[in-house]
Short mmCIF file of N, CA and C in Angstrom, two decimals:
data_model
loop_
_atom_site.label_atom_id
_atom_site.label_comp_id
_atom_site.label_asym_id
_atom_site.label_seq_id
_atom_site.Cartn_x
_atom_site.Cartn_y
_atom_site.Cartn_z
N MET A 1 -81.51 9.32 54.95
CA MET A 1 -82.25 8.25 55.53
C MET A 1 -81.46 7.67 56.69
N ALA A 2 -82.13 7.38 57.77
CA ALA A 2 -81.46 6.82 58.93
C ALA A 2 -81.11 5.36 58.70
N ASP A 3 -79.97 4.95 59.22
CA ASP A 3 -79.54 3.58 59.08
C ASP A 3 -80.19 2.67 60.13
N ASP A 4 -80.81 3.25 61.14
CA ASP A 4 -81.34 2.44 62.24
C ASP A 4 -82.83 2.11 62.09
N GLY A 5 -83.39 2.27 60.90
CA GLY A 5 -84.78 1.93 60.68
C GLY A 5 -85.76 3.01 61.11
N ASP A 6 -85.28 4.22 61.38
CA ASP A 6 -86.15 5.30 61.83
C ASP A 6 -86.69 6.15 60.68
N ASP A 7 -86.80 5.59 59.50
CA ASP A 7 -87.31 6.32 58.34
C ASP A 7 -88.81 6.52 58.50
N LEU A 8 -89.22 7.76 58.76
CA LEU A 8 -90.63 8.06 58.98
C LEU A 8 -91.43 8.21 57.71
N SER A 9 -90.78 8.24 56.55
CA SER A 9 -91.52 8.45 55.31
C SER A 9 -92.50 7.31 55.04
N ALA A 10 -92.23 6.13 55.57
CA ALA A 10 -93.12 4.99 55.34
C ALA A 10 -94.42 5.09 56.14
N ILE A 11 -94.49 6.03 57.07
CA ILE A 11 -95.73 6.20 57.84
C ILE A 11 -96.41 7.52 57.54
N GLY A 12 -96.09 8.09 56.40
CA GLY A 12 -96.68 9.37 56.02
C GLY A 12 -98.19 9.35 56.00
N PHE A 13 -98.79 8.18 55.72
CA PHE A 13 -100.24 8.09 55.66
C PHE A 13 -100.89 8.42 56.99
N LEU A 14 -100.17 8.29 58.09
CA LEU A 14 -100.72 8.61 59.40
C LEU A 14 -100.95 10.10 59.57
N PHE A 15 -100.26 10.89 58.75
CA PHE A 15 -100.30 12.33 58.87
C PHE A 15 -101.04 12.99 57.71
N GLY A 16 -101.92 12.23 57.04
CA GLY A 16 -102.61 12.71 55.84
C GLY A 16 -103.29 14.05 56.01
N GLY A 17 -103.82 14.36 57.18
CA GLY A 17 -104.51 15.62 57.37
C GLY A 17 -103.68 16.66 58.08
N ALA A 18 -102.41 16.36 58.35
CA ALA A 18 -101.58 17.25 59.16
C ALA A 18 -101.18 18.54 58.44
N ALA A 19 -100.89 18.46 57.17
CA ALA A 19 -100.46 19.64 56.43
C ALA A 19 -101.62 20.18 55.58
N ALA A 20 -101.64 21.48 55.41
CA ALA A 20 -102.70 22.12 54.61
C ALA A 20 -102.58 21.69 53.15
N LYS A 21 -103.71 21.34 52.57
CA LYS A 21 -103.76 20.99 51.15
C LYS A 21 -104.71 21.95 50.45
N ALA A 22 -104.43 22.20 49.20
CA ALA A 22 -105.28 23.07 48.40
C ALA A 22 -105.20 22.61 46.95
N GLU A 23 -106.14 23.06 46.15
CA GLU A 23 -106.08 22.76 44.73
C GLU A 23 -104.91 23.50 44.10
N ALA A 24 -104.20 22.79 43.25
CA ALA A 24 -103.11 23.39 42.47
C ALA A 24 -103.39 23.04 41.01
N THR A 25 -103.38 24.05 40.15
CA THR A 25 -103.71 23.84 38.74
C THR A 25 -102.48 24.07 37.88
N PHE A 26 -102.28 23.16 36.95
CA PHE A 26 -101.13 23.22 36.04
C PHE A 26 -101.64 23.06 34.62
N HIS A 27 -101.08 23.87 33.71
CA HIS A 27 -101.45 23.76 32.30
C HIS A 27 -100.42 22.89 31.59
N VAL A 28 -100.88 21.89 30.85
CA VAL A 28 -100.00 21.03 30.06
C VAL A 28 -100.41 21.10 28.60
N GLY A 29 -99.45 20.98 27.72
CA GLY A 29 -99.74 20.88 26.31
C GLY A 29 -99.85 22.17 25.54
N GLY A 30 -99.40 23.27 26.11
CA GLY A 30 -99.44 24.54 25.38
C GLY A 30 -100.85 24.99 25.06
N GLY A 31 -101.01 25.70 23.94
CA GLY A 31 -102.30 26.27 23.57
C GLY A 31 -103.40 25.26 23.37
N ASP A 32 -103.06 24.07 22.88
CA ASP A 32 -104.06 23.03 22.63
C ASP A 32 -104.20 22.07 23.81
N GLY A 33 -103.54 22.35 24.89
CA GLY A 33 -103.55 21.45 26.04
C GLY A 33 -104.73 21.66 26.95
N MET A 34 -104.53 21.36 28.23
CA MET A 34 -105.60 21.52 29.20
C MET A 34 -105.04 21.77 30.58
N ASP A 35 -105.89 22.26 31.44
CA ASP A 35 -105.53 22.45 32.85
C ASP A 35 -105.81 21.17 33.62
N ILE A 36 -104.88 20.81 34.48
CA ILE A 36 -105.04 19.67 35.38
C ILE A 36 -104.96 20.21 36.80
N THR A 37 -105.97 19.91 37.58
CA THR A 37 -106.01 20.37 38.97
C THR A 37 -105.87 19.18 39.90
N VAL A 38 -104.97 19.30 40.88
CA VAL A 38 -104.76 18.26 41.88
C VAL A 38 -104.79 18.87 43.27
N MET A 39 -105.13 18.06 44.26
CA MET A 39 -105.00 18.48 45.65
C MET A 39 -103.57 18.18 46.07
N ALA A 40 -102.93 19.15 46.70
CA ALA A 40 -101.53 18.98 47.09
C ALA A 40 -101.24 19.80 48.34
N ILE A 41 -100.19 19.43 49.03
CA ILE A 41 -99.72 20.20 50.18
C ILE A 41 -99.24 21.55 49.67
N THR A 42 -99.63 22.60 50.35
CA THR A 42 -99.26 23.95 49.92
C THR A 42 -98.05 24.48 50.66
N ASP A 43 -97.66 23.84 51.74
CA ASP A 43 -96.50 24.26 52.53
C ASP A 43 -95.25 24.20 51.66
N GLU A 44 -94.40 25.20 51.73
CA GLU A 44 -93.18 25.22 50.93
C GLU A 44 -92.17 24.15 51.35
N ASP A 45 -92.33 23.59 52.54
CA ASP A 45 -91.43 22.54 53.03
C ASP A 45 -92.28 21.43 53.64
N PRO A 46 -92.73 20.47 52.81
CA PRO A 46 -93.62 19.43 53.32
C PRO A 46 -92.92 18.44 54.25
N GLY A 47 -91.60 18.41 54.24
CA GLY A 47 -90.87 17.46 55.06
C GLY A 47 -90.92 16.07 54.45
N SER A 48 -90.15 15.16 55.00
CA SER A 48 -90.07 13.82 54.43
C SER A 48 -91.32 13.00 54.69
N VAL A 49 -92.05 13.30 55.75
CA VAL A 49 -93.21 12.48 56.10
C VAL A 49 -94.32 12.61 55.06
N GLN A 50 -94.53 13.78 54.50
CA GLN A 50 -95.61 13.97 53.54
C GLN A 50 -95.10 14.40 52.17
N SER A 51 -93.88 14.09 51.85
CA SER A 51 -93.30 14.58 50.60
C SER A 51 -94.04 14.10 49.36
N GLY A 52 -94.72 12.97 49.44
CA GLY A 52 -95.45 12.44 48.30
C GLY A 52 -96.73 13.18 47.98
N GLN A 53 -97.16 14.06 48.86
CA GLN A 53 -98.41 14.79 48.63
C GLN A 53 -98.13 16.26 48.28
N TYR A 54 -96.93 16.50 47.80
CA TYR A 54 -96.46 17.83 47.41
C TYR A 54 -96.09 17.78 45.93
N VAL A 55 -96.38 18.81 45.18
CA VAL A 55 -95.98 18.85 43.77
C VAL A 55 -94.58 19.45 43.69
N TRP A 56 -93.60 18.59 43.48
CA TRP A 56 -92.21 19.03 43.40
C TRP A 56 -91.96 19.70 42.06
N PRO A 57 -90.91 20.51 41.94
CA PRO A 57 -90.70 21.36 40.75
C PRO A 57 -90.64 20.66 39.40
N ALA A 58 -90.10 19.46 39.32
CA ALA A 58 -89.97 18.81 38.01
C ALA A 58 -91.28 18.20 37.52
N ALA A 59 -92.24 17.96 38.39
CA ALA A 59 -93.49 17.30 37.99
C ALA A 59 -94.25 18.09 36.91
N PRO A 60 -94.48 19.39 37.06
CA PRO A 60 -95.17 20.11 35.99
C PRO A 60 -94.40 20.10 34.67
N VAL A 61 -93.08 20.13 34.76
CA VAL A 61 -92.24 20.12 33.55
C VAL A 61 -92.37 18.78 32.84
N LEU A 62 -92.27 17.67 33.59
CA LEU A 62 -92.40 16.35 32.98
C LEU A 62 -93.82 16.12 32.46
N ALA A 63 -94.83 16.58 33.19
CA ALA A 63 -96.22 16.42 32.75
C ALA A 63 -96.43 17.11 31.40
N ASP A 64 -95.92 18.30 31.27
CA ASP A 64 -96.05 19.05 30.02
C ASP A 64 -95.23 18.39 28.90
N TYR A 65 -94.02 17.96 29.23
CA TYR A 65 -93.15 17.31 28.25
C TYR A 65 -93.78 16.01 27.74
N ALA A 66 -94.29 15.18 28.66
CA ALA A 66 -94.91 13.91 28.26
C ALA A 66 -96.10 14.16 27.35
N TRP A 67 -96.93 15.14 27.70
CA TRP A 67 -98.08 15.49 26.86
C TRP A 67 -97.61 15.84 25.45
N GLY A 68 -96.63 16.72 25.35
CA GLY A 68 -96.12 17.15 24.04
C GLY A 68 -95.52 16.01 23.24
N GLN A 69 -94.75 15.15 23.91
CA GLN A 69 -94.13 14.03 23.21
C GLN A 69 -95.17 13.02 22.74
N LEU A 70 -96.21 12.81 23.54
CA LEU A 70 -97.30 11.93 23.11
C LEU A 70 -98.02 12.52 21.90
N GLN A 71 -98.29 13.81 21.95
CA GLN A 71 -98.99 14.47 20.84
C GLN A 71 -98.18 14.39 19.54
N GLN A 72 -96.86 14.40 19.66
CA GLN A 72 -95.99 14.35 18.48
C GLN A 72 -95.64 12.92 18.07
N GLY A 73 -96.17 11.94 18.78
CA GLY A 73 -95.90 10.54 18.45
C GLY A 73 -94.50 10.08 18.79
N LYS A 74 -93.85 10.76 19.74
CA LYS A 74 -92.46 10.44 20.09
C LYS A 74 -92.33 9.52 21.30
N LEU A 75 -93.45 9.15 21.91
CA LEU A 75 -93.43 8.20 23.03
C LEU A 75 -94.38 7.06 22.70
N PRO A 76 -94.16 5.89 23.30
CA PRO A 76 -95.12 4.80 23.11
C PRO A 76 -96.51 5.26 23.55
N THR A 77 -97.53 4.75 22.90
CA THR A 77 -98.89 5.14 23.25
C THR A 77 -99.79 3.93 23.46
N ALA A 78 -99.22 2.75 23.55
CA ALA A 78 -100.01 1.54 23.76
C ALA A 78 -99.48 0.80 24.98
N GLY A 79 -100.26 -0.14 25.45
CA GLY A 79 -99.84 -0.92 26.61
C GLY A 79 -100.17 -0.20 27.90
N VAL A 80 -99.20 -0.20 28.81
CA VAL A 80 -99.39 0.35 30.14
C VAL A 80 -98.35 1.41 30.42
N CYS A 81 -98.76 2.46 31.11
CA CYS A 81 -97.85 3.50 31.60
C CYS A 81 -97.82 3.39 33.12
N VAL A 82 -96.64 3.41 33.71
CA VAL A 82 -96.48 3.36 35.15
C VAL A 82 -95.75 4.62 35.60
N GLU A 83 -96.31 5.27 36.62
CA GLU A 83 -95.61 6.40 37.23
C GLU A 83 -95.05 5.94 38.56
N LEU A 84 -93.73 6.01 38.71
CA LEU A 84 -93.06 5.62 39.95
C LEU A 84 -93.00 6.81 40.90
N GLY A 85 -93.19 6.56 42.19
CA GLY A 85 -93.17 7.64 43.16
C GLY A 85 -94.14 8.73 42.76
N ALA A 86 -95.35 8.33 42.44
CA ALA A 86 -96.32 9.21 41.77
C ALA A 86 -96.68 10.47 42.54
N GLY A 87 -96.61 10.43 43.84
CA GLY A 87 -96.99 11.61 44.60
C GLY A 87 -98.41 12.02 44.27
N CYS A 88 -98.61 13.25 43.84
CA CYS A 88 -99.94 13.76 43.50
C CYS A 88 -100.43 13.24 42.16
N GLY A 89 -99.54 12.64 41.37
CA GLY A 89 -99.94 12.00 40.12
C GLY A 89 -100.00 12.90 38.91
N LEU A 90 -99.45 14.09 39.00
CA LEU A 90 -99.57 15.04 37.90
C LEU A 90 -99.08 14.47 36.57
N CYS A 91 -97.95 13.78 36.57
CA CYS A 91 -97.39 13.26 35.31
C CYS A 91 -98.27 12.17 34.72
N GLY A 92 -98.67 11.22 35.54
CA GLY A 92 -99.54 10.15 35.05
C GLY A 92 -100.91 10.66 34.64
N ILE A 93 -101.43 11.64 35.36
CA ILE A 93 -102.73 12.23 35.00
C ILE A 93 -102.61 12.92 33.64
N SER A 94 -101.49 13.58 33.38
CA SER A 94 -101.27 14.21 32.08
C SER A 94 -101.35 13.17 30.96
N VAL A 95 -100.72 12.02 31.18
CA VAL A 95 -100.76 10.94 30.19
C VAL A 95 -102.18 10.41 30.03
N ALA A 96 -102.89 10.25 31.15
CA ALA A 96 -104.25 9.71 31.11
C ALA A 96 -105.24 10.67 30.44
N CYS A 97 -104.94 11.95 30.44
CA CYS A 97 -105.83 12.96 29.84
C CYS A 97 -105.44 13.33 28.41
N CYS A 98 -104.26 12.98 27.98
CA CYS A 98 -103.77 13.39 26.65
C CYS A 98 -104.55 12.69 25.54
N PRO A 99 -105.09 13.45 24.59
CA PRO A 99 -105.86 12.85 23.50
C PRO A 99 -105.06 11.85 22.66
N ALA A 100 -103.75 12.01 22.57
CA ALA A 100 -102.93 11.11 21.75
C ALA A 100 -102.54 9.83 22.48
N SER A 101 -102.86 9.75 23.75
CA SER A 101 -102.49 8.59 24.55
C SER A 101 -103.44 7.44 24.29
N GLY A 102 -102.88 6.29 23.96
CA GLY A 102 -103.70 5.11 23.70
C GLY A 102 -103.43 3.98 24.68
N PHE A 103 -102.86 4.32 25.83
CA PHE A 103 -102.55 3.29 26.82
C PHE A 103 -103.82 2.60 27.31
N GLU A 104 -103.67 1.34 27.72
CA GLU A 104 -104.77 0.61 28.33
C GLU A 104 -105.07 1.18 29.71
N GLU A 105 -104.02 1.54 30.43
CA GLU A 105 -104.19 2.13 31.76
C GLU A 105 -102.92 2.83 32.19
N VAL A 106 -103.09 3.73 33.14
CA VAL A 106 -101.96 4.38 33.80
C VAL A 106 -102.00 3.90 35.25
N ILE A 107 -100.85 3.39 35.71
CA ILE A 107 -100.76 2.89 37.09
C ILE A 107 -99.85 3.82 37.88
N PHE A 108 -100.39 4.39 38.95
CA PHE A 108 -99.62 5.24 39.85
C PHE A 108 -99.04 4.34 40.94
N THR A 109 -97.76 4.50 41.25
CA THR A 109 -97.16 3.71 42.33
C THR A 109 -96.50 4.62 43.35
N ASP A 110 -96.50 4.16 44.57
CA ASP A 110 -95.81 4.85 45.67
C ASP A 110 -95.74 3.85 46.82
N HIS A 111 -94.90 4.13 47.79
CA HIS A 111 -94.81 3.24 48.95
C HIS A 111 -95.72 3.68 50.08
N ASP A 112 -96.28 4.88 50.00
CA ASP A 112 -97.08 5.44 51.08
C ASP A 112 -98.58 5.30 50.80
N PRO A 113 -99.33 4.62 51.66
CA PRO A 113 -100.77 4.45 51.44
C PRO A 113 -101.53 5.78 51.37
N GLY A 114 -101.14 6.77 52.15
CA GLY A 114 -101.81 8.08 52.11
C GLY A 114 -101.62 8.76 50.77
N THR A 115 -100.44 8.63 50.21
CA THR A 115 -100.16 9.19 48.89
C THR A 115 -100.96 8.46 47.82
N LEU A 116 -101.07 7.14 47.94
CA LEU A 116 -101.86 6.37 46.97
C LEU A 116 -103.33 6.78 47.02
N HIS A 117 -103.83 7.03 48.21
CA HIS A 117 -105.21 7.50 48.37
C HIS A 117 -105.38 8.86 47.69
N GLN A 118 -104.44 9.77 47.92
CA GLN A 118 -104.53 11.11 47.34
C GLN A 118 -104.43 11.09 45.83
N VAL A 119 -103.53 10.28 45.28
CA VAL A 119 -103.39 10.23 43.82
C VAL A 119 -104.64 9.62 43.19
N THR A 120 -105.26 8.67 43.86
CA THR A 120 -106.51 8.10 43.35
C THR A 120 -107.59 9.17 43.27
N GLU A 121 -107.72 9.95 44.33
CA GLU A 121 -108.70 11.05 44.33
C GLU A 121 -108.38 12.08 43.26
N ASN A 122 -107.09 12.40 43.10
CA ASN A 122 -106.69 13.39 42.09
C ASN A 122 -107.02 12.89 40.68
N ALA A 123 -106.79 11.62 40.40
CA ALA A 123 -107.09 11.07 39.07
C ALA A 123 -108.60 11.06 38.83
N GLU A 124 -109.36 10.63 39.83
CA GLU A 124 -110.82 10.58 39.68
C GLU A 124 -111.41 11.98 39.51
N ALA A 125 -110.79 12.98 40.12
CA ALA A 125 -111.30 14.35 40.04
C ALA A 125 -111.20 14.93 38.64
N GLN A 126 -110.46 14.30 37.76
CA GLN A 126 -110.32 14.81 36.38
C GLN A 126 -111.58 14.56 35.57
N GLY A 127 -112.44 13.67 36.05
CA GLY A 127 -113.72 13.41 35.38
C GLY A 127 -113.55 13.01 33.93
N ASP A 128 -114.31 13.66 33.05
CA ASP A 128 -114.30 13.32 31.62
C ASP A 128 -113.00 13.67 30.92
N LYS A 129 -112.15 14.48 31.54
CA LYS A 129 -110.85 14.80 30.92
C LYS A 129 -109.97 13.56 30.87
N ARG A 130 -110.18 12.66 31.83
CA ARG A 130 -109.38 11.42 31.90
C ARG A 130 -109.91 10.45 30.87
N ARG A 131 -109.09 10.08 29.90
CA ARG A 131 -109.49 9.23 28.79
C ARG A 131 -109.13 7.77 29.02
N ILE A 132 -108.31 7.51 30.00
CA ILE A 132 -107.74 6.18 30.21
C ILE A 132 -107.97 5.76 31.66
N ALA A 133 -108.18 4.49 31.86
CA ALA A 133 -108.35 3.96 33.22
C ALA A 133 -107.07 4.19 34.02
N THR A 134 -107.24 4.48 35.29
CA THR A 134 -106.10 4.66 36.19
C THR A 134 -106.33 3.84 37.45
N ARG A 135 -105.22 3.48 38.09
CA ARG A 135 -105.29 2.83 39.40
C ARG A 135 -103.99 3.11 40.14
N ALA A 136 -104.04 2.95 41.44
CA ALA A 136 -102.87 3.17 42.28
C ALA A 136 -102.48 1.85 42.95
N GLU A 137 -101.19 1.58 42.98
CA GLU A 137 -100.67 0.33 43.55
C GLU A 137 -99.45 0.62 44.42
N PRO A 138 -99.35 -0.05 45.56
CA PRO A 138 -98.15 0.12 46.39
C PRO A 138 -96.94 -0.53 45.71
N LEU A 139 -95.80 0.13 45.81
CA LEU A 139 -94.58 -0.43 45.24
C LEU A 139 -93.38 0.11 46.00
N GLU A 140 -92.57 -0.79 46.47
CA GLU A 140 -91.30 -0.45 47.13
C GLU A 140 -90.21 -0.74 46.11
N TRP A 141 -89.42 0.25 45.75
CA TRP A 141 -88.38 0.06 44.75
C TRP A 141 -87.40 -1.01 45.17
N GLY A 142 -86.96 -1.78 44.19
CA GLY A 142 -86.00 -2.83 44.43
C GLY A 142 -86.67 -4.17 44.68
N GLU A 143 -87.93 -4.14 45.07
CA GLU A 143 -88.68 -5.38 45.25
C GLU A 143 -89.23 -5.82 43.91
N ALA A 144 -89.56 -7.07 43.81
CA ALA A 144 -90.12 -7.59 42.56
C ALA A 144 -91.42 -6.87 42.25
N ALA A 145 -91.53 -6.37 41.05
CA ALA A 145 -92.72 -5.66 40.61
C ALA A 145 -93.64 -6.62 39.87
N THR A 146 -93.68 -7.89 40.31
CA THR A 146 -94.42 -8.92 39.58
C THR A 146 -95.93 -8.71 39.62
N ALA A 147 -96.43 -7.94 40.58
CA ALA A 147 -97.87 -7.69 40.65
C ALA A 147 -98.32 -6.69 39.59
N LEU A 148 -97.37 -6.02 38.98
CA LEU A 148 -97.69 -5.01 37.97
C LEU A 148 -97.41 -5.57 36.57
N PRO A 149 -98.21 -5.15 35.59
CA PRO A 149 -97.92 -5.57 34.22
C PRO A 149 -96.68 -4.86 33.70
N LYS A 150 -96.07 -5.42 32.69
CA LYS A 150 -94.95 -4.76 32.02
C LYS A 150 -95.45 -3.45 31.42
N ALA A 151 -94.59 -2.45 31.42
CA ALA A 151 -94.97 -1.12 30.95
C ALA A 151 -94.18 -0.73 29.71
N SER A 152 -94.85 -0.04 28.80
CA SER A 152 -94.14 0.49 27.63
C SER A 152 -93.61 1.89 27.91
N LEU A 153 -94.13 2.52 28.99
CA LEU A 153 -93.64 3.83 29.41
C LEU A 153 -93.61 3.88 30.93
N VAL A 154 -92.46 4.26 31.49
CA VAL A 154 -92.32 4.45 32.93
C VAL A 154 -91.92 5.90 33.16
N LEU A 155 -92.68 6.58 34.01
CA LEU A 155 -92.41 7.98 34.35
C LEU A 155 -91.96 8.07 35.81
N GLY A 156 -91.13 9.05 36.08
CA GLY A 156 -90.73 9.34 37.45
C GLY A 156 -90.21 10.76 37.53
N SER A 157 -90.77 11.53 38.42
CA SER A 157 -90.39 12.94 38.56
C SER A 157 -89.94 13.21 39.99
N ASP A 158 -88.80 13.84 40.14
CA ASP A 158 -88.29 14.19 41.48
C ASP A 158 -88.23 12.96 42.38
N VAL A 159 -87.76 11.85 41.85
CA VAL A 159 -87.75 10.61 42.62
C VAL A 159 -86.39 10.27 43.24
N ILE A 160 -85.33 10.91 42.79
CA ILE A 160 -84.01 10.63 43.38
C ILE A 160 -83.70 11.69 44.41
N TYR A 161 -83.86 11.32 45.66
CA TYR A 161 -83.65 12.23 46.78
C TYR A 161 -82.46 11.84 47.63
N ASP A 162 -81.88 10.67 47.33
CA ASP A 162 -80.74 10.16 48.08
C ASP A 162 -80.06 9.12 47.20
N THR A 163 -78.73 9.06 47.28
CA THR A 163 -78.01 8.11 46.42
C THR A 163 -78.41 6.66 46.70
N SER A 164 -78.91 6.37 47.89
CA SER A 164 -79.28 5.00 48.23
C SER A 164 -80.49 4.49 47.44
N VAL A 165 -81.25 5.37 46.81
CA VAL A 165 -82.44 4.93 46.06
C VAL A 165 -82.15 4.66 44.59
N VAL A 166 -80.97 5.05 44.10
CA VAL A 166 -80.67 4.93 42.68
C VAL A 166 -80.68 3.47 42.22
N ALA A 167 -79.95 2.59 42.88
CA ALA A 167 -79.90 1.18 42.45
C ALA A 167 -81.28 0.52 42.55
N PRO A 168 -82.02 0.67 43.65
CA PRO A 168 -83.36 0.07 43.67
C PRO A 168 -84.29 0.65 42.61
N LEU A 169 -84.17 1.95 42.33
CA LEU A 169 -84.99 2.58 41.30
C LEU A 169 -84.68 1.96 39.93
N PHE A 170 -83.41 1.84 39.58
CA PHE A 170 -83.04 1.27 38.28
C PHE A 170 -83.47 -0.20 38.18
N LYS A 171 -83.35 -0.93 39.27
CA LYS A 171 -83.79 -2.33 39.30
C LYS A 171 -85.29 -2.41 39.02
N THR A 172 -86.05 -1.51 39.60
CA THR A 172 -87.50 -1.48 39.41
C THR A 172 -87.85 -1.11 37.98
N VAL A 173 -87.21 -0.09 37.43
CA VAL A 173 -87.46 0.32 36.05
C VAL A 173 -87.14 -0.84 35.10
N ASP A 174 -86.01 -1.49 35.33
CA ASP A 174 -85.61 -2.62 34.49
C ASP A 174 -86.65 -3.74 34.55
N ALA A 175 -87.18 -4.00 35.73
CA ALA A 175 -88.19 -5.07 35.88
C ALA A 175 -89.52 -4.70 35.24
N LEU A 176 -89.85 -3.41 35.19
CA LEU A 176 -91.15 -2.98 34.68
C LEU A 176 -91.21 -2.81 33.17
N LEU A 177 -90.15 -2.31 32.56
CA LEU A 177 -90.20 -1.97 31.14
C LEU A 177 -90.30 -3.19 30.24
N VAL A 178 -91.13 -3.08 29.21
CA VAL A 178 -91.28 -4.14 28.21
C VAL A 178 -89.94 -4.35 27.51
N ASN A 179 -89.30 -3.26 27.09
CA ASN A 179 -88.01 -3.31 26.41
C ASN A 179 -87.03 -2.42 27.16
N PRO A 180 -86.48 -2.92 28.27
CA PRO A 180 -85.60 -2.05 29.06
C PRO A 180 -84.28 -1.76 28.34
N PRO A 181 -83.80 -0.51 28.50
CA PRO A 181 -82.48 -0.18 27.94
C PRO A 181 -81.40 -0.82 28.81
N PRO A 182 -80.21 -0.98 28.28
CA PRO A 182 -79.14 -1.54 29.12
C PRO A 182 -78.72 -0.51 30.18
N PHE A 183 -78.65 -0.96 31.40
CA PHE A 183 -78.21 -0.08 32.50
C PHE A 183 -76.79 -0.42 32.86
#
């Protein structure tokens, strides 16, 4: 990240149509699971400007893991789930579609308006597979997350891209969780 304020990632929404997007389908939950399809950038190097509209490698792994843990009763299933740096929303959509999930809602967060628009479309595209209400909200890590309800589950996949984001990320997680662990 540039120190002189030249971080272009905050204007990624201006380039929403610049990179090719296509449907990408991921299976979560093993044999009893389901396919989740999202629109995502297909370019192997989306760059920092549109990085939130790309499915990074850990997202399918976390989506599948969260589904399995919910099915086994190993994660909270009530209250609110928040996905930080949601990007295409694969992890939060997995939670919203999981039959064992009893959350009131899943909230996708990101700092980029274009990414928030895309994740909203991706969640709505799940149709009847989505069992829980979803919404997208802007969130800059490190700022007060007072506009969001406390969460019993916070997800984040491929969100640490620079050491400078670690402290703001932890501050945000601490502010969001109903019962935060000691950091």
